[in-house]
Coordinates of C-alpha atoms in Angstrom, one line a residue:
M855 CA 88.5 112.6 112.3
I856 CA 87.6 116.2 111.3
E857 CA 84.0 116.7 110.5
L858 CA 83.2 116.0 106.6
S859 CA 80.4 115.9 104.3
L860 CA 79.7 113.0 102.4
A861 CA 80.3 115.1 99.3
E862 CA 83.9 116.0 100.7
V863 CA 84.3 112.3 101.4
A864 CA 83.1 110.9 98.0
Q865 CA 85.7 113.6 96.3
A866 CA 88.6 112.8 98.4
I867 CA 88.4 109.2 97.6
N868 CA 87.1 109.1 93.8
G869 CA 84.2 107.7 94.8
T870 CA 80.2 108.1 93.7
L871 CA 77.5 108.7 96.0
L872 CA 74.8 105.7 95.6
K873 CA 72.5 106.4 98.0
G874 CA 71.9 109.2 100.6
D875 CA 72.1 112.8 100.6
E876 CA 75.5 114.4 100.0
S877 CA 75.2 116.9 102.6
V878 CA 75.1 114.1 105.3
L879 CA 78.1 114.8 108.0
I880 CA 80.6 112.2 109.2
T881 CA 81.0 113.4 112.8
G882 CA 82.6 110.3 114.4
S883 CA 85.3 107.9 113.8
V884 CA 86.2 105.8 110.9
E885 CA 86.2 102.2 111.2
T886 CA 86.4 99.0 109.4
D887 CA 85.0 96.7 112.2
S888 CA 81.3 97.2 112.9
R889 CA 81.8 96.5 116.4
L890 CA 83.5 99.6 116.8
V891 CA 81.2 101.9 115.0
K892 CA 79.3 104.6 117.0
S893 CA 76.9 107.4 116.4
G894 CA 78.2 109.7 113.1
S895 CA 80.9 106.9 112.2
L896 CA 82.3 106.3 108.7
F897 CA 82.3 102.2 108.0
F898 CA 84.5 101.1 105.2
A899 CA 83.3 97.7 104.5
R900 CA 86.4 95.9 103.3
P901 CA 86.7 92.6 102.1
G902 CA 88.8 90.7 104.5
E903 CA 90.6 87.2 104.7
V904 CA 87.5 85.4 106.6
T905 CA 84.5 87.7 106.0
D906 CA 83.3 90.7 104.2
G907 CA 82.8 94.0 105.5
H908 CA 79.4 94.4 103.6
L909 CA 77.9 91.8 105.3
F910 CA 78.0 94.0 108.4
I911 CA 76.4 97.2 106.9
G912 CA 73.4 96.2 108.5
A913 CA 75.0 96.2 112.1
A914 CA 77.0 99.3 111.5
L915 CA 74.0 101.2 110.5
E916 CA 71.9 100.1 113.8
S917 CA 75.3 101.3 116.1
G918 CA 74.9 104.9 114.2
A919 CA 76.8 104.6 111.4
A920 CA 76.4 107.9 109.1
A921 CA 77.4 106.2 105.8
A922 CA 79.2 103.2 104.1
I923 CA 82.2 103.0 101.7
V924 CA 81.4 100.1 99.6
D925 CA 82.8 98.4 96.1
H926 CA 79.4 97.3 95.3
E927 CA 75.9 98.5 96.2
V928 CA 74.2 97.0 99.3
E929 CA 70.7 96.6 99.9
S930 CA 70.4 99.0 103.0
D931 CA 68.8 102.3 103.9
I932 CA 72.5 103.8 104.8
P933 CA 74.2 106.3 102.5
Q934 CA 77.0 104.7 100.5
V935 CA 79.6 105.6 98.5
L936 CA 81.1 103.3 95.7
V937 CA 84.8 102.7 95.0
A938 CA 86.8 100.3 93.4
D939 CA 88.8 99.6 96.0
V940 CA 87.9 100.0 99.6
T941 CA 91.1 99.5 101.3
A942 CA 93.0 101.7 98.8
A943 CA 89.8 104.3 99.4
L944 CA 91.1 104.3 103.1
G945 CA 94.2 105.6 102.5
K946 CA 93.2 108.4 99.9
L947 CA 90.5 109.6 102.9
A948 CA 93.7 109.4 105.5
K949 CA 95.8 111.4 103.2
Y950 CA 93.2 114.2 102.4
V951 CA 92.5 114.6 106.1
L952 CA 96.2 115.2 106.7
A953 CA 96.6 117.7 104.2
R954 CA 93.2 119.5 105.6
I955 CA 94.6 119.8 108.9
R956 CA 97.8 120.3 107.9
E957 CA 96.3 123.6 106.0
K958 CA 95.1 125.1 109.4
S959 CA 97.9 123.7 112.2
D960 CA 101.6 123.0 112.7
L961 CA 100.7 119.4 112.9
K962 CA 104.2 117.1 113.2
V963 CA 104.0 113.8 111.9
I964 CA 106.4 110.9 113.2
G965 CA 106.7 107.9 111.1
I966 CA 108.5 104.8 112.9
T967 CA 109.7 101.7 111.1
G968 CA 112.0 99.0 112.1
S969 CA 112.0 95.0 112.5
N970 CA 111.6 95.4 116.3
G971 CA 110.7 98.3 118.7
K972 CA 108.0 99.8 116.6
T973 CA 105.3 99.4 119.5
T974 CA 107.6 100.2 122.3
T975 CA 109.0 103.4 120.6
K976 CA 105.5 104.5 119.8
N977 CA 104.2 104.3 123.0
M978 CA 107.5 106.1 124.7
L979 CA 106.6 108.8 122.0
R980 CA 102.8 109.2 123.2
A981 CA 104.2 109.1 126.8
I982 CA 106.2 111.9 126.1
L983 CA 104.6 114.1 123.8
S984 CA 101.4 114.0 125.7
Q985 CA 102.9 116.3 128.2
V986 CA 103.5 119.0 125.8
G987 CA 100.5 118.7 123.4
S988 CA 97.5 116.7 122.0
T989 CA 99.2 113.6 120.6
I990 CA 97.6 110.6 118.3
A991 CA 99.3 107.2 118.5
P992 CA 98.3 104.0 117.1
I993 CA 96.8 101.4 119.7
E994 CA 98.3 97.9 119.5
S995 CA 100.1 97.2 116.3
Y996 CA 97.9 99.4 113.6
N997 CA 100.7 99.4 111.0
N998 CA 99.6 98.2 107.7
E999 CA 97.5 99.6 104.8
V1000 CA 94.3 99.4 106.9
G1001 CA 95.9 100.3 110.5
A1002 CA 98.0 102.8 109.9
P1003 CA 95.0 104.9 107.8
I1004 CA 92.8 104.2 110.8
S1005 CA 95.1 105.8 113.1
I1006 CA 95.8 108.5 111.1
L1007 CA 92.3 109.6 110.7
K1008 CA 92.1 109.9 114.7
A1009 CA 93.6 113.3 113.8
D1010 CA 92.1 116.4 114.0
F1011 CA 92.6 120.2 113.9
A1012 CA 93.7 120.2 118.0
T1013 CA 96.4 117.2 117.3
K1014 CA 99.7 118.5 117.8
F1015 CA 101.6 115.3 117.3
L1016 CA 100.8 112.1 115.2
V1017 CA 103.0 109.2 115.6
V1018 CA 102.4 106.6 113.0
E1019 CA 103.9 103.1 113.1
L1020 CA 104.9 102.1 109.3
G1021 CA 104.9 98.0 109.1
A1022 CA 106.4 96.4 106.3
G1023 CA 104.1 94.2 103.9
G1024 CA 106.5 94.0 101.1
P1025 CA 108.3 96.3 98.5
G1026 CA 106.3 99.5 98.2
S1027 CA 104.4 99.2 101.3
I1028 CA 106.4 101.8 103.5
A1029 CA 106.6 103.9 100.6
Y1030 CA 102.8 103.7 100.6
L1031 CA 102.4 104.4 104.2
T1032 CA 105.0 107.3 104.0
D1033 CA 103.0 108.9 101.0
I1034 CA 100.0 109.0 103.1
A1035 CA 101.4 110.1 106.5
K1036 CA 104.2 112.3 104.8
P1037 CA 106.1 112.4 108.3
N1038 CA 108.1 115.4 109.3
I1039 CA 110.3 112.7 111.2
G1040 CA 111.3 109.3 109.9
V1041 CA 112.8 106.8 112.7
V1042 CA 114.5 103.7 111.4
L1043 CA 115.1 101.4 114.4
K1044 CA 116.6 98.5 112.9
V1045 CA 116.9 96.0 110.0
G1046 CA 116.6 92.6 111.4
L1047 CA 115.4 89.1 110.6
A1048 CA 111.5 89.9 111.3
H1049 CA 109.5 88.9 107.9
V1050 CA 112.8 87.8 106.3
G1051 CA 111.1 84.7 104.9
E1052 CA 108.7 87.0 102.8
F1053 CA 111.0 89.4 101.8
G1054 CA 113.9 87.4 100.5
G1055 CA 116.8 88.0 103.0
I1056 CA 117.8 90.8 105.1
D1057 CA 118.8 92.7 102.2
G1058 CA 115.3 92.9 100.9
T1059 CA 114.4 93.9 104.4
A1060 CA 116.9 96.7 104.6
K1061 CA 115.5 98.1 101.2
I1062 CA 111.8 98.0 102.0
K1063 CA 112.8 99.9 105.5
G1064 CA 114.9 102.2 103.6
E1065 CA 111.5 103.5 101.6
L1066 CA 110.9 105.8 104.7
A1067 CA 114.2 107.3 104.8
S1068 CA 114.2 107.8 100.6
A1069 CA 111.0 109.5 100.8
L1070 CA 112.0 112.1 103.3
T1071 CA 112.9 115.8 102.1
A1072 CA 115.3 118.4 102.8
K1073 CA 113.0 119.7 105.3
D1074 CA 112.1 116.4 107.0
V1075 CA 114.6 114.9 109.8
F1076 CA 115.7 111.2 109.7
I1077 CA 116.5 109.3 112.9
G1078 CA 118.6 106.4 112.4
N1079 CA 120.0 103.9 114.3
A1080 CA 124.1 104.3 114.5
D1081 CA 124.6 100.7 115.5
D1082 CA 122.8 99.2 112.5
G1083 CA 125.1 99.2 109.3
Y1084 CA 121.9 98.7 107.3
V1085 CA 120.6 101.8 108.8
R1086 CA 123.5 103.7 108.0
D1087 CA 123.5 102.9 104.5
M1088 CA 120.1 104.2 103.9
A1089 CA 120.0 107.2 101.3
T1090 CA 117.9 110.3 102.6
S1091 CA 117.8 113.9 102.0
A1092 CA 116.7 114.9 105.1
K1093 CA 118.8 116.3 107.7
Q1094 CA 120.2 112.9 109.7
V1095 CA 120.3 112.5 113.4
W1096 CA 121.5 109.3 114.9
F1097 CA 121.1 107.2 118.1
G1098 CA 122.7 104.2 119.6
T1099 CA 125.8 103.4 121.4
A1100 CA 128.4 104.0 118.6
P1101 CA 130.8 106.9 119.8
D1102 CA 129.4 109.1 116.9
A1103 CA 125.6 108.7 117.9
S1104 CA 124.3 112.3 119.1
Y1105 CA 121.9 110.5 121.6
R1106 CA 124.0 107.9 123.3
A1107 CA 123.8 105.5 125.9
T1108 CA 126.3 104.0 128.3
D1109 CA 126.8 102.2 131.2
L1110 CA 123.8 100.0 131.1
H1111 CA 122.7 98.2 133.9
L1112 CA 119.4 95.5 134.3
S1113 CA 117.7 94.2 137.1
I1114 CA 114.3 92.6 138.0
E1115 CA 113.2 96.1 138.8
G1116 CA 113.8 97.4 134.9
T1117 CA 116.8 98.8 133.0
N1118 CA 118.7 101.7 133.3
F1119 CA 121.5 103.8 131.5
E1120 CA 123.3 106.8 131.3
M1121 CA 122.0 109.2 128.5
H1122 CA 124.0 111.5 126.6
W1123 CA 122.3 114.2 124.8
P1124 CA 124.1 116.6 122.0
E1125 CA 126.3 119.5 123.5
G1126 CA 127.5 117.1 126.1
E1127 CA 124.8 117.2 128.6
S1128 CA 124.2 113.8 130.5
A1129 CA 121.1 112.4 132.7
R1130 CA 120.8 108.9 134.6
I1131 CA 117.3 107.3 133.1
N1132 CA 115.8 104.5 134.9
L1133 CA 113.0 102.6 132.7
Q1134 CA 110.4 100.2 134.7
I1135 CA 110.5 98.0 131.1
L1136 CA 112.8 95.2 131.2
G1137 CA 115.5 94.4 128.4
E1138 CA 118.6 96.3 127.3
H1139 CA 117.3 96.1 124.1
H1140 CA 114.4 98.7 125.0
V1141 CA 117.2 101.2 126.0
M1142 CA 117.6 101.6 121.7
N1143 CA 114.0 102.5 121.6
A1144 CA 114.2 105.1 124.5
L1145 CA 116.9 106.4 123.1
A1146 CA 115.1 107.0 119.5
A1147 CA 112.1 108.5 121.6
C1148 CA 114.8 110.9 122.8
A1149 CA 116.0 112.2 119.8
V1150 CA 112.6 112.5 118.4
A1151 CA 111.3 114.4 121.8
D1152 CA 114.3 116.5 121.2
Q1153 CA 114.1 117.5 117.8
L1154 CA 110.6 118.5 118.7
D1155 CA 111.9 120.8 121.5
V1156 CA 110.4 118.9 124.3
P1157 CA 112.1 119.6 127.4
R1158 CA 114.8 116.9 128.3
E1159 CA 113.3 116.5 131.9
V1160 CA 109.8 115.9 130.4
T1161 CA 111.0 113.6 128.3
V1162 CA 113.1 111.7 131.1
A1163 CA 109.9 111.8 133.6
A1164 CA 107.9 110.8 130.9
L1165 CA 109.9 107.5 130.2
E1166 CA 110.2 106.6 133.7
A1167 CA 107.1 106.5 134.5
L1168 CA 106.0 104.1 131.6
P1169 CA 105.1 101.1 133.5
L1170 CA 105.7 98.7 130.3
A1171 CA 106.3 98.5 126.6
E1172 CA 102.9 97.1 125.8
R1173 CA 100.6 94.2 127.1
W1174 CA 102.6 91.0 126.0
R1175 CA 105.9 92.8 125.3
M1176 CA 108.3 92.1 128.0
Q1177 CA 105.6 92.3 130.5
L1178 CA 106.7 91.8 133.9
T1179 CA 104.4 90.4 136.8
N1180 CA 106.0 89.2 140.3
R1181 CA 103.3 86.7 141.7
P1182 CA 102.8 86.8 145.4
D1183 CA 104.9 83.5 145.7
D1184 CA 108.0 85.3 144.5
I1185 CA 107.9 83.8 140.8
A1186 CA 108.3 86.5 138.1
I1187 CA 106.5 85.8 134.6
I1188 CA 107.7 87.8 131.9
N1189 CA 105.2 87.5 129.4
D1190 CA 106.8 88.5 125.5
A1191 CA 104.5 86.5 123.3
Y1192 CA 103.0 88.9 121.0
N1193 CA 105.4 89.0 118.4
A1194 CA 108.9 87.2 117.8
S1195 CA 111.5 87.6 115.4
P1196 CA 115.2 85.8 115.8
D1197 CA 116.5 89.0 117.0
S1198 CA 113.6 89.9 119.6
T1199 CA 113.8 86.4 121.0
K1200 CA 117.5 86.8 121.4
A1201 CA 117.3 89.8 123.1
A1202 CA 114.5 88.6 125.5
L1203 CA 116.8 85.5 126.4
Q1204 CA 119.8 87.7 127.1
T1205 CA 117.5 89.7 129.6
L1206 CA 116.6 86.5 131.2
A1207 CA 120.1 85.3 131.2
Q1208 CA 121.3 88.6 132.9
L1209 CA 118.3 88.5 135.3
G1210 CA 119.6 84.9 136.2
K1211 CA 123.1 85.9 137.3
S1212 CA 121.3 87.1 140.6
G1213 CA 120.9 83.7 141.7
R1214 CA 117.2 82.9 140.3
R1215 CA 116.3 80.1 138.5
T1216 CA 115.5 80.9 134.8
I1217 CA 112.7 79.0 132.5
A1218 CA 112.4 79.7 129.0
V1219 CA 109.0 78.9 127.2
L1220 CA 109.4 79.2 123.5
G1221 CA 106.9 78.8 120.5
E1222 CA 107.2 79.2 116.8
M1223 CA 109.0 82.7 115.2
A1224 CA 106.6 83.2 112.5
E1225 CA 107.3 84.3 108.7
L1226 CA 110.5 83.2 108.5
G1227 CA 110.2 81.0 105.3
Q1228 CA 113.0 79.5 103.9
F1229 CA 115.0 80.5 106.9
S1230 CA 112.7 78.9 109.4
R1231 CA 114.6 75.6 110.4
E1232 CA 118.1 77.6 110.8
Q1233 CA 116.9 80.3 112.9
H1234 CA 114.7 77.7 115.1
D1235 CA 117.6 75.5 115.4
A1236 CA 120.0 78.5 116.4
I1237 CA 117.6 80.1 119.1
G1238 CA 117.9 76.5 120.8
R1239 CA 121.6 76.7 121.0
I1240 CA 121.7 80.2 122.0
V1241 CA 119.6 78.8 125.2
V1242 CA 122.2 76.7 125.8
R1243 CA 125.0 78.9 125.5
L1244 CA 123.3 81.9 127.7
N1245 CA 122.9 78.8 130.6
I1246 CA 119.4 79.3 130.8
D1247 CA 118.1 76.5 133.3
Q1248 CA 115.1 74.9 131.8
L1249 CA 113.6 75.2 128.3
V1250 CA 110.1 74.2 127.3
V1251 CA 109.2 74.4 123.8
V1252 CA 105.5 74.4 122.5
G1253 CA 104.2 73.5 119.2
E1254 CA 105.4 71.5 115.9
G1255 CA 106.6 74.7 114.6
A1256 CA 108.9 75.5 117.4
K1257 CA 110.3 71.7 117.7
L1258 CA 113.7 72.9 116.1
I1259 CA 114.5 75.0 119.2
H1260 CA 114.1 71.9 121.3
M1261 CA 116.1 69.8 118.7
G1262 CA 119.0 72.4 118.4
A1263 CA 119.4 72.9 122.4
E1264 CA 119.5 68.9 122.7
Q1265 CA 122.1 69.0 119.7
E1266 CA 124.3 71.9 121.3
G1267 CA 126.1 68.9 124.0
S1268 CA 126.3 70.7 126.9
W1269 CA 122.7 69.8 127.9
G1270 CA 120.8 66.6 129.0
G1271 CA 117.2 66.8 129.9
E1272 CA 117.2 70.5 130.5
S1273 CA 114.9 71.3 127.4
K1274 CA 111.4 69.7 127.2
Y1275 CA 109.1 69.4 124.1
F1276 CA 105.0 69.6 123.9
D1277 CA 102.8 69.4 121.1
S1278 CA 100.0 71.5 122.8
I1279 CA 99.6 74.5 125.3
D1280 CA 97.7 72.7 127.9
E1281 CA 100.5 69.9 128.4
A1282 CA 103.4 72.7 128.7
L1283 CA 101.2 74.5 131.2
A1284 CA 100.6 71.6 133.4
Y1285 CA 104.4 70.7 133.2
V1286 CA 105.5 74.6 134.0
R1287 CA 103.2 74.9 136.8
G1288 CA 104.5 71.4 138.0
M1289 CA 108.1 72.8 138.1
L1290 CA 107.9 76.3 139.7
V1291 CA 109.2 77.1 142.7
A1292 CA 109.8 80.6 144.7
G1293 CA 112.6 82.5 143.1
D1294 CA 112.1 81.2 139.3
I1295 CA 112.0 83.8 136.5
V1296 CA 109.8 82.5 133.7
L1297 CA 110.0 84.2 130.0
V1298 CA 107.3 83.4 127.6
K1299 CA 108.2 84.0 124.0
S1300 CA 106.5 83.2 120.6
S1301 CA 105.0 84.9 117.6
K1302 CA 101.3 85.9 118.3
S1303 CA 100.1 83.0 116.1
A1304 CA 101.7 80.5 118.4
N1305 CA 99.1 81.8 121.0
L1306 CA 101.7 81.4 124.1
R1307 CA 100.5 85.0 125.3
Y1308 CA 97.5 83.3 126.9
L1309 CA 99.9 80.5 128.6
G1310 CA 101.7 83.4 130.0
D1311 CA 98.4 84.9 131.2
D1312 CA 97.7 81.7 132.6
L1313 CA 101.2 81.3 134.5
L1314 CA 99.9 84.6 136.6
E1315 CA 97.5 82.5 138.6
V1316 CA 98.9 80.8 141.7
Q1317 CA 98.0 77.2 141.9
P1318 CA 96.6 75.8 145.4

């Protein structure tokens, strides 16, 4: 973050200085987790779902925090700024810092939203843009009202590109983050079934994602998925640029091929130029993320050869996202269990099925897809039936929340015994370990809350 005095911080967040000298300088990072605090950090004592950050002000001080933002005074020697809402104050500070940086630099901000693919696209853009300038992009999935401002506040006057993930938390959530970041380029990847239970259906999701498009000005660029009708319908004042497989997409992919080594496709740039791109990342669905990244980079005048080289060098999307490991005994584990929606699960299963066409046995280990609400029963049942229709060889379903996947597969009619259900991860792990033979390809897929990503990690160990 740029260096600020405590007086400047208090003014930016409409806070009241309770303790300490207003000339105290914030020279380090901004944190909501006291374990990440270092010398000169500014600690936001945010009340959380499990605990309260005010309880860790002492730990933050010991780790070198220069000051704390609080919603009530705490008995401590640390300088404190009082605000009504600590989370809202974090957003205000991020907005203020970005405005200060833009006064003195030509910083370009890229905002990304979509039901799937945000993290992969963000990582692709970081790999590309860092080749031509100082680039800040969030770690993991820092994309909500806390994570996005924390990521934004890592920028300084030397930052040339800032990539911001905009996660949907309900109506107005993306508009809130967009108002903080004010992106020069807004990207909408897809409107899908992730969080559909919270947002009242896919139309509600589309409306929330569209908050990014509608917030862009005529000076900005809107980059949208030409294959998605919901994205096509989004209203915006910005210049419109399209990516996809549709014939009218400016950034278009054709001739897609998938193997255990990765995914490759023919990339068609505007003005008729084309190039073959060979991704190490598994899954044809990641081609759309690559197209979005290409479109952003091209609009920022990044040389196309730089973009292609950076994409081809990227070893994986992110940990636990289509993360392929080839064991020494010729068994391949694809751990994609950080997030799961019906769309992303179907895409992962399609990838597994395609890989199985090489003659290798395919095994899907599936857990619950969270946050589907009233659509949960229907969507879990549908995934079970899709597994059968894709001719996946074996299905292992884990956890009560995912049981309807197993039942859907059993009721599809063309299977008999190829699906197994287990209540616990340990039982499922033991079963899968016992059935594996050389040549198998195992996909592990679930929402983060189902914890199957750790099962995927455990499957990497070769048993004696």
